[in-house]
């Protein structure tokens, strides 16, 4: 058995420079003016300035599925320095790409070499699931997990090889941060970390540290155990079809049951093609028994393959009984989220090509691999931006699942000689809506007893004449103006206005801010 080039450290820092410079292609869209129309809407922007244990503004607070307080740990200092919440959130999204790709690089460099580590770091930043988490979902919590998880792996690997206190400190802090960011994903990350250390690193101290850190993260959630709600979607209606992982472009068939938003699931041509070629090269080496990789590299490749395959299978429909049997469906909103912790291992497989074939580590071939990775990611480096500036907080959030976020609602009362009040409304759906709700816009004046209000004018209609609520796409910004005829002079009547949504079949109104109220109270200008 001959020693593989992958077992030796490669000199130079070309891979590091590639990660630092070329990963800008991944985070550059986050620097565009404005904010993108993400499925989660402006929830990260609304929650960024506040120190709540779990985000609860325009989002559903939940111990496992919700965004924990550590999600906004980096945004608050920026806001205190005078940065707007939108810019602060976009900055953290940029840091996700930088930290994630650097974590992959420092994790893999000692064993796979500079060129493989650099290729893997770039591929990780350009992985479509990571790009979709940022630019399609707009999930700051899940994105931050994808930035911290590679740092955890890097810290564990470096600690095993050097016994560096700083390295194990990075691993511990990163893993605890993940627990207080997205607890549901943290369960799977911790289990993967334990399996990785047990199979690949085979170090008792690292295994013990990982187990204690995971337990500490779990125990830190005990004070929040009462903050639990039902899933905003039907978990079992959102398993992925096999073809969706390979469908071209961002959009998938909108007619698939359970899918209104056309969420993308592609894994990326470069990642899949490079990973398959790497496994083929590994098989050839063992078949011919020449230039075999080191045991640590071999274990890393086999573990990565197993991790990616197992997590991928858990996103498919046949795995439903496992989710139900274990109760793991309580941890995530969608089953396909479980694939996110497997992305570093997919990047490892794809980036291992130069380590498995020394010719691919030569400058020309390596540059070709980098170029192919960049070019294949081009269709995914887009986002649907808007120049709309969100308010500091939404006016109201309607629905038990928080389906409709009312961003603005301005009532203009009539001038002298006029008798109509107008309402200018801006709203954003953040969940698929399963019923064509009507809206109500009422004008009320104080009743004779002075303690109650009576309706003097009322408007009931579809929110948009040509677009019922069931076809609204999560994340899109909708506007409309409604006119209400007033039988009295608003200046002398001290009017107030109610606005909300209701089921026209039974008259039941959508609850407001998950509370007992069912309408927003507005005042004229």
CSV table of C-alpha atoms in Angstrom, one decimal, residues 17-492:
chain,number,residue,atom,x,y,z
A,17,UNK,CA,-7.6,32.5,-1.2
A,18,UNK,CA,-10.2,30.8,-3.5
A,19,UNK,CA,-12.5,30.4,-0.5
A,20,UNK,CA,-12.1,34.1,0.5
A,21,UNK,CA,-12.4,35.6,-2.9
A,22,UNK,CA,-14.5,33.3,-5.1
A,23,UNK,CA,-17.1,32.7,-2.3
A,24,UNK,CA,-18.1,36.3,-3.0
A,25,UNK,CA,-20.2,35.0,-5.8
A,26,UNK,CA,-22.4,33.3,-3.2
A,27,UNK,CA,-22.9,36.3,-0.9
A,28,UNK,CA,-22.8,39.1,-3.5
A,29,UNK,CA,-26.6,39.0,-4.0
A,30,UNK,CA,-27.1,39.8,-0.3
A,31,UNK,CA,-25.4,43.2,-0.9
A,32,UNK,CA,-28.0,44.3,-3.4
A,33,UNK,CA,-30.1,47.3,-2.3
A,34,UNK,CA,-33.3,46.5,-0.6
A,35,UNK,CA,-34.3,43.1,0.7
A,36,UNK,CA,-35.4,39.9,-1.1
A,37,UNK,CA,-38.9,38.6,-1.1
A,38,UNK,CA,-38.3,35.5,1.0
A,39,UNK,CA,-40.8,32.9,2.1
A,40,UNK,CA,-40.3,33.9,5.7
A,41,UNK,CA,-40.9,37.5,4.8
A,42,UNK,CA,-39.4,40.3,6.9
A,43,UNK,CA,-39.5,38.2,10.1
A,44,UNK,CA,-35.7,38.2,10.6
A,45,UNK,CA,-35.7,42.0,10.2
A,46,UNK,CA,-38.6,42.5,12.6
A,47,UNK,CA,-37.0,40.3,15.3
A,48,UNK,CA,-33.4,41.4,14.9
A,49,UNK,CA,-33.4,44.4,17.4
A,50,UNK,CA,-35.1,42.5,20.3
A,51,UNK,CA,-33.7,40.1,22.8
A,52,UNK,CA,-36.5,37.6,23.0
A,53,UNK,CA,-35.8,33.9,23.9
A,54,UNK,CA,-37.6,32.8,20.7
A,55,UNK,CA,-38.5,35.0,17.8
A,56,UNK,CA,-42.2,35.9,18.0
A,57,UNK,CA,-42.8,38.9,15.7
A,58,UNK,CA,-44.4,37.8,12.4
A,59,UNK,CA,-43.2,34.3,13.1
A,60,UNK,CA,-44.5,31.3,15.1
A,61,UNK,CA,-42.5,30.9,18.4
A,62,UNK,CA,-41.7,27.3,19.0
A,63,UNK,CA,-38.9,25.7,21.1
A,64,UNK,CA,-37.9,23.3,18.4
A,65,UNK,CA,-39.0,24.8,15.1
A,66,UNK,CA,-38.6,28.5,15.9
A,67,UNK,CA,-35.6,30.9,15.7
A,68,UNK,CA,-33.8,31.0,19.1
A,69,UNK,CA,-32.3,34.1,20.7
A,70,UNK,CA,-28.8,33.3,19.4
A,71,UNK,CA,-30.1,33.8,15.8
A,72,UNK,CA,-29.8,37.6,16.4
A,73,UNK,CA,-26.7,37.6,18.5
A,74,UNK,CA,-24.7,39.3,15.7
A,75,UNK,CA,-27.4,41.7,14.5
A,76,UNK,CA,-28.0,43.5,17.7
A,77,UNK,CA,-24.4,45.0,18.1
A,78,UNK,CA,-24.7,46.2,14.5
A,79,UNK,CA,-28.1,47.8,15.2
A,80,UNK,CA,-26.7,49.5,18.3
A,81,UNK,CA,-24.0,51.0,16.1
A,82,UNK,CA,-26.6,52.6,14.0
A,83,UNK,CA,-27.0,50.1,11.2
A,84,UNK,CA,-30.6,49.5,10.1
A,85,UNK,CA,-32.1,46.1,10.8
A,86,UNK,CA,-32.3,45.3,7.1
A,87,UNK,CA,-28.5,45.9,6.7
A,88,UNK,CA,-27.7,44.0,9.9
A,89,UNK,CA,-29.6,40.9,8.8
A,90,UNK,CA,-28.1,41.0,5.3
A,91,UNK,CA,-24.6,41.3,6.9
A,92,UNK,CA,-25.2,38.2,9.0
A,93,UNK,CA,-26.3,36.3,5.9
A,94,UNK,CA,-23.0,37.3,4.3
A,95,UNK,CA,-21.1,36.0,7.3
A,96,UNK,CA,-22.9,32.7,7.0
A,97,UNK,CA,-21.3,32.1,3.6
A,98,UNK,CA,-17.9,33.3,4.8
A,99,UNK,CA,-17.9,31.3,8.1
A,100,UNK,CA,-19.3,28.2,6.4
A,101,UNK,CA,-16.8,28.0,3.6
A,102,UNK,CA,-13.8,28.8,5.9
A,103,UNK,CA,-15.0,26.2,8.3
A,104,UNK,CA,-15.0,23.6,5.5
A,105,UNK,CA,-11.5,24.7,4.4
A,106,UNK,CA,-9.9,24.4,7.9
A,107,UNK,CA,-11.8,21.2,8.5
A,108,UNK,CA,-10.4,19.4,5.4
A,109,UNK,CA,-7.0,21.0,4.8
A,110,UNK,CA,-4.9,18.9,7.2
A,111,UNK,CA,-6.1,15.6,5.7
A,112,UNK,CA,-7.1,16.4,2.1
A,113,UNK,CA,-4.7,19.3,1.3
A,114,UNK,CA,-5.1,22.9,0.4
A,115,UNK,CA,-6.5,22.3,-3.1
A,116,UNK,CA,-9.2,19.9,-2.0
A,117,UNK,CA,-10.1,22.0,1.0
A,118,UNK,CA,-10.4,25.1,-1.2
A,119,UNK,CA,-12.6,23.3,-3.8
A,120,UNK,CA,-14.8,21.9,-1.0
A,121,UNK,CA,-15.2,25.3,0.7
A,122,UNK,CA,-16.2,27.0,-2.6
A,123,UNK,CA,-18.7,24.2,-3.5
A,124,UNK,CA,-20.2,24.5,0.0
A,125,UNK,CA,-20.8,28.2,-0.4
A,126,UNK,CA,-22.4,27.6,-3.8
A,127,UNK,CA,-24.6,24.6,-2.8
A,128,UNK,CA,-28.2,25.3,-4.0
A,129,UNK,CA,-29.7,24.2,-0.6
A,130,UNK,CA,-27.6,26.8,1.2
A,131,UNK,CA,-28.4,29.5,-1.4
A,132,UNK,CA,-32.1,28.6,-1.2
A,133,UNK,CA,-32.1,28.8,2.6
A,134,UNK,CA,-30.8,32.4,2.3
A,135,UNK,CA,-32.4,33.7,-0.9
A,136,UNK,CA,-35.6,31.7,-1.2
A,137,UNK,CA,-36.6,31.0,2.4
A,138,UNK,CA,-34.8,33.9,4.0
A,139,UNK,CA,-34.3,31.8,7.1
A,140,UNK,CA,-31.6,33.4,9.2
A,141,UNK,CA,-31.8,30.6,11.9
A,142,UNK,CA,-31.2,27.7,9.4
A,143,UNK,CA,-28.6,29.7,7.5
A,144,UNK,CA,-26.7,30.4,10.7
A,145,UNK,CA,-26.7,26.7,11.5
A,146,UNK,CA,-25.1,26.1,8.1
A,147,UNK,CA,-22.5,28.7,8.9
A,148,UNK,CA,-21.7,27.3,12.4
A,149,UNK,CA,-21.8,23.6,11.6
A,150,UNK,CA,-18.6,23.5,9.5
A,151,UNK,CA,-16.8,25.5,12.3
A,152,UNK,CA,-17.9,22.7,14.8
A,153,UNK,CA,-16.4,20.0,12.5
A,154,UNK,CA,-13.2,22.1,12.0
A,155,UNK,CA,-12.8,22.6,15.7
A,156,UNK,CA,-13.2,18.9,16.5
A,157,UNK,CA,-10.8,17.8,13.7
A,158,UNK,CA,-8.1,20.3,14.5
A,159,UNK,CA,-8.4,19.5,18.2
A,160,UNK,CA,-7.9,15.7,17.6
A,161,UNK,CA,-4.8,16.4,15.6
A,162,UNK,CA,-3.2,19.2,17.7
A,163,UNK,CA,-4.9,19.2,21.1
A,164,UNK,CA,-5.4,22.9,20.6
A,165,UNK,CA,-7.6,24.5,23.4
A,166,UNK,CA,-8.7,27.1,20.9
A,167,UNK,CA,-9.9,24.5,18.4
A,168,UNK,CA,-12.1,22.7,20.9
A,169,UNK,CA,-13.3,26.1,22.2
A,170,UNK,CA,-14.5,26.9,18.7
A,171,UNK,CA,-16.3,23.6,18.4
A,172,UNK,CA,-18.0,24.0,21.8
A,173,UNK,CA,-19.1,27.6,21.2
A,174,UNK,CA,-20.4,26.8,17.7
A,175,UNK,CA,-22.4,23.8,18.8
A,176,UNK,CA,-23.9,25.6,21.8
A,177,UNK,CA,-24.7,28.5,19.4
A,178,UNK,CA,-26.5,26.1,17.1
A,179,UNK,CA,-28.6,24.8,20.0
A,180,UNK,CA,-29.8,28.3,20.9
A,181,UNK,CA,-30.4,29.2,17.2
A,182,UNK,CA,-32.5,26.3,15.8
A,183,UNK,CA,-33.0,23.5,18.4
A,184,UNK,CA,-34.6,21.1,16.0
A,185,UNK,CA,-31.7,21.1,13.6
A,186,UNK,CA,-29.3,21.1,16.6
A,187,UNK,CA,-30.5,17.6,17.6
A,188,UNK,CA,-29.5,16.2,14.2
A,189,UNK,CA,-26.3,18.2,14.1
A,190,UNK,CA,-25.3,16.8,17.5
A,191,UNK,CA,-26.1,13.2,16.6
A,192,UNK,CA,-24.0,13.7,13.4
A,193,UNK,CA,-21.2,15.2,15.3
A,194,UNK,CA,-21.1,12.3,17.8
A,195,UNK,CA,-21.2,9.8,14.9
A,196,UNK,CA,-18.5,11.6,13.1
A,197,UNK,CA,-16.1,11.7,16.1
A,198,UNK,CA,-16.8,8.1,16.9
A,199,UNK,CA,-16.2,6.8,13.3
A,200,UNK,CA,-13.8,9.2,11.7
A,201,UNK,CA,-11.8,11.0,14.5
A,202,UNK,CA,-12.0,8.1,17.0
A,203,UNK,CA,-11.0,10.3,19.9
A,204,UNK,CA,-12.4,9.8,23.4
A,205,UNK,CA,-11.9,13.4,24.6
A,206,UNK,CA,-13.5,14.9,21.5
A,207,UNK,CA,-16.4,12.4,21.8
A,208,UNK,CA,-16.9,13.3,25.5
A,209,UNK,CA,-16.7,17.0,24.8
A,210,UNK,CA,-19.2,16.7,22.0
A,211,UNK,CA,-21.6,14.7,24.2
A,212,UNK,CA,-21.4,17.1,27.1
A,213,UNK,CA,-21.8,20.2,24.9
A,214,UNK,CA,-24.9,18.7,23.2
A,215,UNK,CA,-26.4,17.8,26.7
A,216,UNK,CA,-25.6,21.3,27.9
A,217,UNK,CA,-27.3,22.8,24.9
A,218,UNK,CA,-30.4,20.6,25.5
A,219,UNK,CA,-30.5,21.5,29.2
A,220,UNK,CA,-30.3,25.2,28.3
A,221,UNK,CA,-33.7,24.9,26.6
A,222,UNK,CA,-35.5,23.6,29.7
A,223,UNK,CA,-36.7,27.1,30.8
A,224,UNK,CA,-38.3,27.4,27.3
A,225,UNK,CA,-40.1,24.1,27.2
A,226,UNK,CA,-43.5,25.6,27.5
A,227,UNK,CA,-43.0,27.6,24.3
A,228,UNK,CA,-44.4,24.9,21.9
A,229,UNK,CA,-47.0,25.2,19.2
A,230,UNK,CA,-48.4,23.0,16.4
A,231,UNK,CA,-46.5,23.0,13.1
A,232,UNK,CA,-47.7,25.8,10.7
A,233,UNK,CA,-47.8,23.2,7.9
A,234,UNK,CA,-48.7,19.5,7.5
A,235,UNK,CA,-45.3,17.9,8.0
A,236,UNK,CA,-46.3,14.7,6.1
A,237,UNK,CA,-47.5,16.6,3.0
A,238,UNK,CA,-44.0,17.9,2.4
A,239,UNK,CA,-41.8,15.0,1.6
A,240,UNK,CA,-39.7,15.4,-1.5
A,241,UNK,CA,-40.2,13.5,-4.7
A,242,UNK,CA,-37.0,12.0,-6.1
A,243,UNK,CA,-37.1,14.0,-9.4
A,244,UNK,CA,-37.2,17.3,-7.5
A,245,UNK,CA,-33.5,16.9,-6.5
A,246,UNK,CA,-32.6,17.0,-10.2
A,247,UNK,CA,-35.2,19.3,-11.8
A,248,UNK,CA,-33.7,22.2,-13.6
A,249,UNK,CA,-33.9,25.8,-12.5
A,250,UNK,CA,-35.3,27.1,-9.3
A,251,UNK,CA,-38.9,26.2,-9.8
A,252,UNK,CA,-40.5,22.8,-9.3
A,253,UNK,CA,-44.0,21.8,-10.4
A,254,UNK,CA,-46.5,23.9,-8.4
A,255,UNK,CA,-49.2,21.3,-8.8
A,256,UNK,CA,-47.5,18.8,-6.5
A,257,UNK,CA,-49.7,18.2,-3.4
A,258,UNK,CA,-48.6,20.3,-0.5
A,259,UNK,CA,-46.5,22.7,-2.5
A,260,UNK,CA,-47.7,26.2,-3.4
A,261,UNK,CA,-44.4,28.0,-3.3
A,262,UNK,CA,-42.4,26.0,-5.8
A,263,UNK,CA,-39.5,25.6,-3.4
A,264,UNK,CA,-36.3,24.3,-5.1
A,265,UNK,CA,-34.5,21.2,-4.0
A,266,UNK,CA,-31.7,20.8,-6.5
A,267,UNK,CA,-28.3,19.7,-5.0
A,268,UNK,CA,-26.3,21.2,-7.8
A,269,UNK,CA,-24.5,19.7,-10.8
A,270,UNK,CA,-21.0,20.3,-9.5
A,271,UNK,CA,-21.6,18.8,-6.1
A,272,UNK,CA,-23.3,15.7,-7.4
A,273,UNK,CA,-21.0,15.1,-10.4
A,274,UNK,CA,-17.8,15.7,-8.4
A,275,UNK,CA,-19.0,13.5,-5.5
A,276,UNK,CA,-19.9,10.6,-7.9
A,277,UNK,CA,-16.5,10.9,-9.7
A,278,UNK,CA,-14.7,10.9,-6.3
A,279,UNK,CA,-16.5,7.8,-5.2
A,280,UNK,CA,-15.6,6.2,-8.6
A,281,UNK,CA,-11.9,7.1,-8.1
A,282,UNK,CA,-12.0,5.6,-4.6
A,283,UNK,CA,-13.5,2.4,-6.0
A,284,UNK,CA,-10.8,2.2,-8.7
A,285,UNK,CA,-8.1,2.6,-6.1
A,286,UNK,CA,-9.3,-0.3,-4.0
A,287,UNK,CA,-10.0,-2.4,-7.0
A,288,UNK,CA,-6.4,-1.9,-8.3
A,289,UNK,CA,-4.9,-1.7,-4.8
A,290,UNK,CA,-2.7,1.3,-5.8
A,291,UNK,CA,-2.2,4.7,-4.3
A,292,UNK,CA,-4.7,4.0,-1.5
A,293,UNK,CA,-5.8,6.9,0.7
A,294,UNK,CA,-4.9,7.1,4.3
A,295,UNK,CA,-7.3,5.4,6.8
A,296,UNK,CA,-8.5,8.8,8.1
A,297,UNK,CA,-9.3,10.0,4.5
A,298,UNK,CA,-11.0,6.7,3.7
A,299,UNK,CA,-13.1,6.9,6.9
A,300,UNK,CA,-14.1,10.5,6.1
A,301,UNK,CA,-15.2,9.6,2.6
A,302,UNK,CA,-17.2,6.5,3.7
A,303,UNK,CA,-18.8,8.4,6.6
A,304,UNK,CA,-19.7,11.3,4.4
A,305,UNK,CA,-21.4,9.0,1.8
A,306,UNK,CA,-23.4,7.3,4.6
A,307,UNK,CA,-24.4,10.6,6.2
A,308,UNK,CA,-25.6,12.1,2.9
A,309,UNK,CA,-27.5,9.0,1.8
A,310,UNK,CA,-29.2,8.5,5.2
A,311,UNK,CA,-30.3,12.1,5.5
A,312,UNK,CA,-31.4,12.2,1.9
A,313,UNK,CA,-33.6,9.1,2.4
A,314,UNK,CA,-35.2,10.8,5.4
A,315,UNK,CA,-36.6,13.5,3.0
A,316,UNK,CA,-38.5,11.0,0.9
A,317,UNK,CA,-42.0,9.7,1.5
A,318,UNK,CA,-41.1,6.1,2.4
A,319,UNK,CA,-39.4,7.4,5.6
A,320,UNK,CA,-42.6,8.8,7.0
A,321,UNK,CA,-43.0,5.9,9.4
A,322,UNK,CA,-39.6,6.6,10.9
A,323,UNK,CA,-40.5,10.2,11.6
A,324,UNK,CA,-43.8,9.1,13.2
A,325,UNK,CA,-42.2,6.3,15.2
A,326,UNK,CA,-39.5,8.4,16.7
A,327,UNK,CA,-41.5,11.6,17.1
A,328,UNK,CA,-38.8,13.5,15.2
A,329,UNK,CA,-41.5,15.2,13.2
A,330,UNK,CA,-41.8,17.4,16.2
A,331,UNK,CA,-38.4,18.9,15.6
A,332,UNK,CA,-38.7,20.3,12.1
A,333,UNK,CA,-41.2,22.2,10.1
A,334,UNK,CA,-40.5,20.3,6.9
A,335,UNK,CA,-38.8,16.8,6.5
A,336,UNK,CA,-36.4,18.2,3.9
A,337,UNK,CA,-34.7,20.4,6.5
A,338,UNK,CA,-33.0,17.3,7.8
A,339,UNK,CA,-30.8,17.3,4.7
A,340,UNK,CA,-29.1,20.6,5.7
A,341,UNK,CA,-26.8,19.1,8.3
A,342,UNK,CA,-25.5,16.7,5.6
A,343,UNK,CA,-24.3,19.6,3.3
A,344,UNK,CA,-20.7,19.7,4.7
A,345,UNK,CA,-20.3,16.0,4.0
A,346,UNK,CA,-21.6,16.5,0.4
A,347,UNK,CA,-19.0,19.3,0.0
A,348,UNK,CA,-16.3,16.9,1.4
A,349,UNK,CA,-17.2,14.2,-1.2
A,350,UNK,CA,-17.2,16.7,-4.1
A,351,UNK,CA,-14.0,18.5,-2.9
A,352,UNK,CA,-12.0,15.4,-2.5
A,353,UNK,CA,-11.2,15.0,-6.2
A,354,UNK,CA,-7.8,16.7,-6.1
A,355,UNK,CA,-6.9,14.5,-3.1
A,356,UNK,CA,-7.9,11.3,-4.8
A,357,UNK,CA,-6.2,12.1,-8.1
A,358,UNK,CA,-3.0,14.1,-7.9
A,359,UNK,CA,-3.3,15.3,-11.6
A,360,UNK,CA,-6.5,17.2,-10.6
A,361,UNK,CA,-4.5,19.0,-8.0
A,362,UNK,CA,-2.4,20.6,-10.8
A,363,UNK,CA,-3.0,24.2,-11.3
A,364,UNK,CA,-4.8,23.9,-14.7
A,365,UNK,CA,-7.1,21.1,-13.8
A,366,UNK,CA,-7.9,22.5,-10.4
A,367,UNK,CA,-8.8,25.9,-11.9
A,368,UNK,CA,-11.1,24.0,-14.3
A,369,UNK,CA,-12.9,22.4,-11.4
A,370,UNK,CA,-13.3,25.7,-9.7
A,371,UNK,CA,-14.6,27.3,-12.9
A,372,UNK,CA,-17.1,24.4,-13.4
A,373,UNK,CA,-18.3,24.8,-9.8
A,374,UNK,CA,-18.9,28.5,-10.3
A,375,UNK,CA,-20.5,28.2,-13.7
A,376,UNK,CA,-22.9,25.4,-12.6
A,377,UNK,CA,-24.1,27.6,-9.7
A,378,UNK,CA,-24.9,30.6,-11.9
A,379,UNK,CA,-28.6,29.8,-12.2
A,380,UNK,CA,-29.0,29.8,-8.5
A,381,UNK,CA,-27.3,33.1,-7.7
A,382,UNK,CA,-30.5,35.1,-8.0
A,383,UNK,CA,-33.0,36.5,-5.7
A,384,UNK,CA,-36.3,38.3,-6.1
A,385,UNK,CA,-35.4,41.7,-4.7
A,386,UNK,CA,-37.8,44.5,-3.7
A,387,UNK,CA,-37.1,48.1,-3.0
A,388,UNK,CA,-39.9,48.1,-0.4
A,389,UNK,CA,-38.6,49.3,3.0
A,390,UNK,CA,-40.2,47.3,5.8
A,391,UNK,CA,-41.6,49.2,8.8
A,392,UNK,CA,-40.0,48.7,12.3
A,393,UNK,CA,-42.8,46.3,13.1
A,394,UNK,CA,-45.8,44.9,11.3
A,395,UNK,CA,-49.2,46.4,12.0
A,396,UNK,CA,-50.7,43.0,12.7
A,397,UNK,CA,-50.3,39.3,11.9
A,398,UNK,CA,-53.4,37.3,11.0
A,399,UNK,CA,-54.2,33.6,11.3
A,400,UNK,CA,-53.5,30.8,13.8
A,401,UNK,CA,-50.4,30.0,11.8
A,402,UNK,CA,-49.5,33.6,11.2
A,403,UNK,CA,-50.3,33.4,7.5
A,404,UNK,CA,-50.8,37.1,6.7
A,405,UNK,CA,-48.5,39.9,7.9
A,406,UNK,CA,-50.0,43.3,7.6
A,407,UNK,CA,-47.1,45.6,6.9
A,408,UNK,CA,-48.8,48.9,6.6
A,409,UNK,CA,-52.4,50.2,6.9
A,410,UNK,CA,-53.1,53.9,6.5
A,411,UNK,CA,-56.6,55.4,6.7
A,412,UNK,CA,-57.1,58.7,4.9
A,413,UNK,CA,-60.3,60.4,6.0
A,414,UNK,CA,-62.2,62.6,3.6
A,415,UNK,CA,-61.5,66.3,3.2
A,416,UNK,CA,-64.3,68.9,3.5
A,417,UNK,CA,-67.1,68.1,1.2
A,418,UNK,CA,-66.2,64.5,0.7
A,419,UNK,CA,-67.7,61.4,2.3
A,420,UNK,CA,-65.3,58.5,1.6
A,421,UNK,CA,-62.4,57.1,3.7
A,422,UNK,CA,-59.6,55.2,1.9
A,423,UNK,CA,-57.4,52.5,3.3
A,424,UNK,CA,-54.0,51.9,1.8
A,425,UNK,CA,-52.9,48.4,2.8
A,426,UNK,CA,-49.6,46.5,2.2
A,427,UNK,CA,-49.4,42.9,3.3
A,428,UNK,CA,-47.3,39.8,2.8
A,429,UNK,CA,-48.4,36.2,3.1
A,430,UNK,CA,-45.8,34.0,4.7
A,431,UNK,CA,-47.6,30.7,4.6
A,432,UNK,CA,-49.7,29.0,1.9
A,433,UNK,CA,-53.3,30.0,2.5
A,434,UNK,CA,-56.0,27.3,2.1
A,435,UNK,CA,-59.1,29.4,1.9
A,436,UNK,CA,-60.2,32.5,-0.1
A,437,UNK,CA,-60.8,34.8,2.9
A,438,UNK,CA,-62.7,38.0,2.6
A,439,UNK,CA,-61.6,41.2,4.3
A,440,UNK,CA,-63.7,43.6,6.4
A,441,UNK,CA,-63.1,47.3,6.7
A,442,UNK,CA,-65.4,49.1,9.2
A,443,UNK,CA,-65.9,52.6,10.5
A,444,UNK,CA,-67.1,52.9,14.0
A,445,UNK,CA,-68.2,55.8,16.3
A,446,UNK,CA,-68.7,55.9,20.1
A,447,UNK,CA,-72.0,54.5,21.2
A,448,UNK,CA,-74.4,56.5,23.3
A,449,UNK,CA,-73.2,54.8,26.5
A,450,UNK,CA,-69.7,56.1,25.8
A,451,UNK,CA,-68.0,52.8,26.5
A,452,UNK,CA,-68.7,50.8,23.3
A,453,UNK,CA,-68.5,51.5,19.5
A,454,UNK,CA,-71.1,51.0,16.8
A,455,UNK,CA,-70.5,50.4,13.1
A,456,UNK,CA,-71.6,53.2,10.8
A,457,UNK,CA,-70.1,51.9,7.6
A,458,UNK,CA,-68.7,48.6,6.4
A,459,UNK,CA,-66.9,47.1,3.4
A,460,UNK,CA,-66.7,43.3,2.8
A,461,UNK,CA,-65.0,41.9,-0.2
A,462,UNK,CA,-62.2,39.8,-1.6
A,463,UNK,CA,-58.8,41.4,-0.8
A,464,UNK,CA,-57.8,41.4,-4.5
A,465,UNK,CA,-60.5,41.1,-7.1
A,466,UNK,CA,-58.5,39.0,-9.5
A,467,UNK,CA,-56.3,37.1,-7.1
A,468,UNK,CA,-57.9,35.1,-4.3
A,469,UNK,CA,-55.9,34.3,-1.2
A,470,UNK,CA,-55.3,30.7,-2.2
A,471,UNK,CA,-53.0,31.8,-5.0
A,472,UNK,CA,-50.9,34.3,-3.1
A,473,UNK,CA,-47.3,33.2,-3.0
A,474,UNK,CA,-45.5,33.3,0.4
A,475,UNK,CA,-43.1,36.2,0.5
A,476,UNK,CA,-44.7,38.4,-2.2
A,477,UNK,CA,-45.7,41.9,-1.3
A,478,UNK,CA,-49.3,42.8,-2.1
A,479,UNK,CA,-50.9,46.2,-2.1
A,480,UNK,CA,-54.5,47.5,-2.4
A,481,UNK,CA,-56.6,50.6,-1.7
A,482,UNK,CA,-60.1,50.2,-0.3
A,483,UNK,CA,-62.8,52.9,-0.3
A,484,UNK,CA,-65.5,53.2,2.4
A,485,UNK,CA,-68.5,55.6,2.1
A,486,UNK,CA,-69.2,57.4,5.3
A,487,UNK,CA,-72.7,58.6,6.2
A,488,UNK,CA,-71.4,61.1,8.8
A,489,UNK,CA,-68.6,63.7,9.1
A,490,UNK,CA,-65.5,61.9,10.5
A,491,UNK,CA,-64.1,65.0,12.0
A,492,UNK,CA,-67.0,65.4,14.4
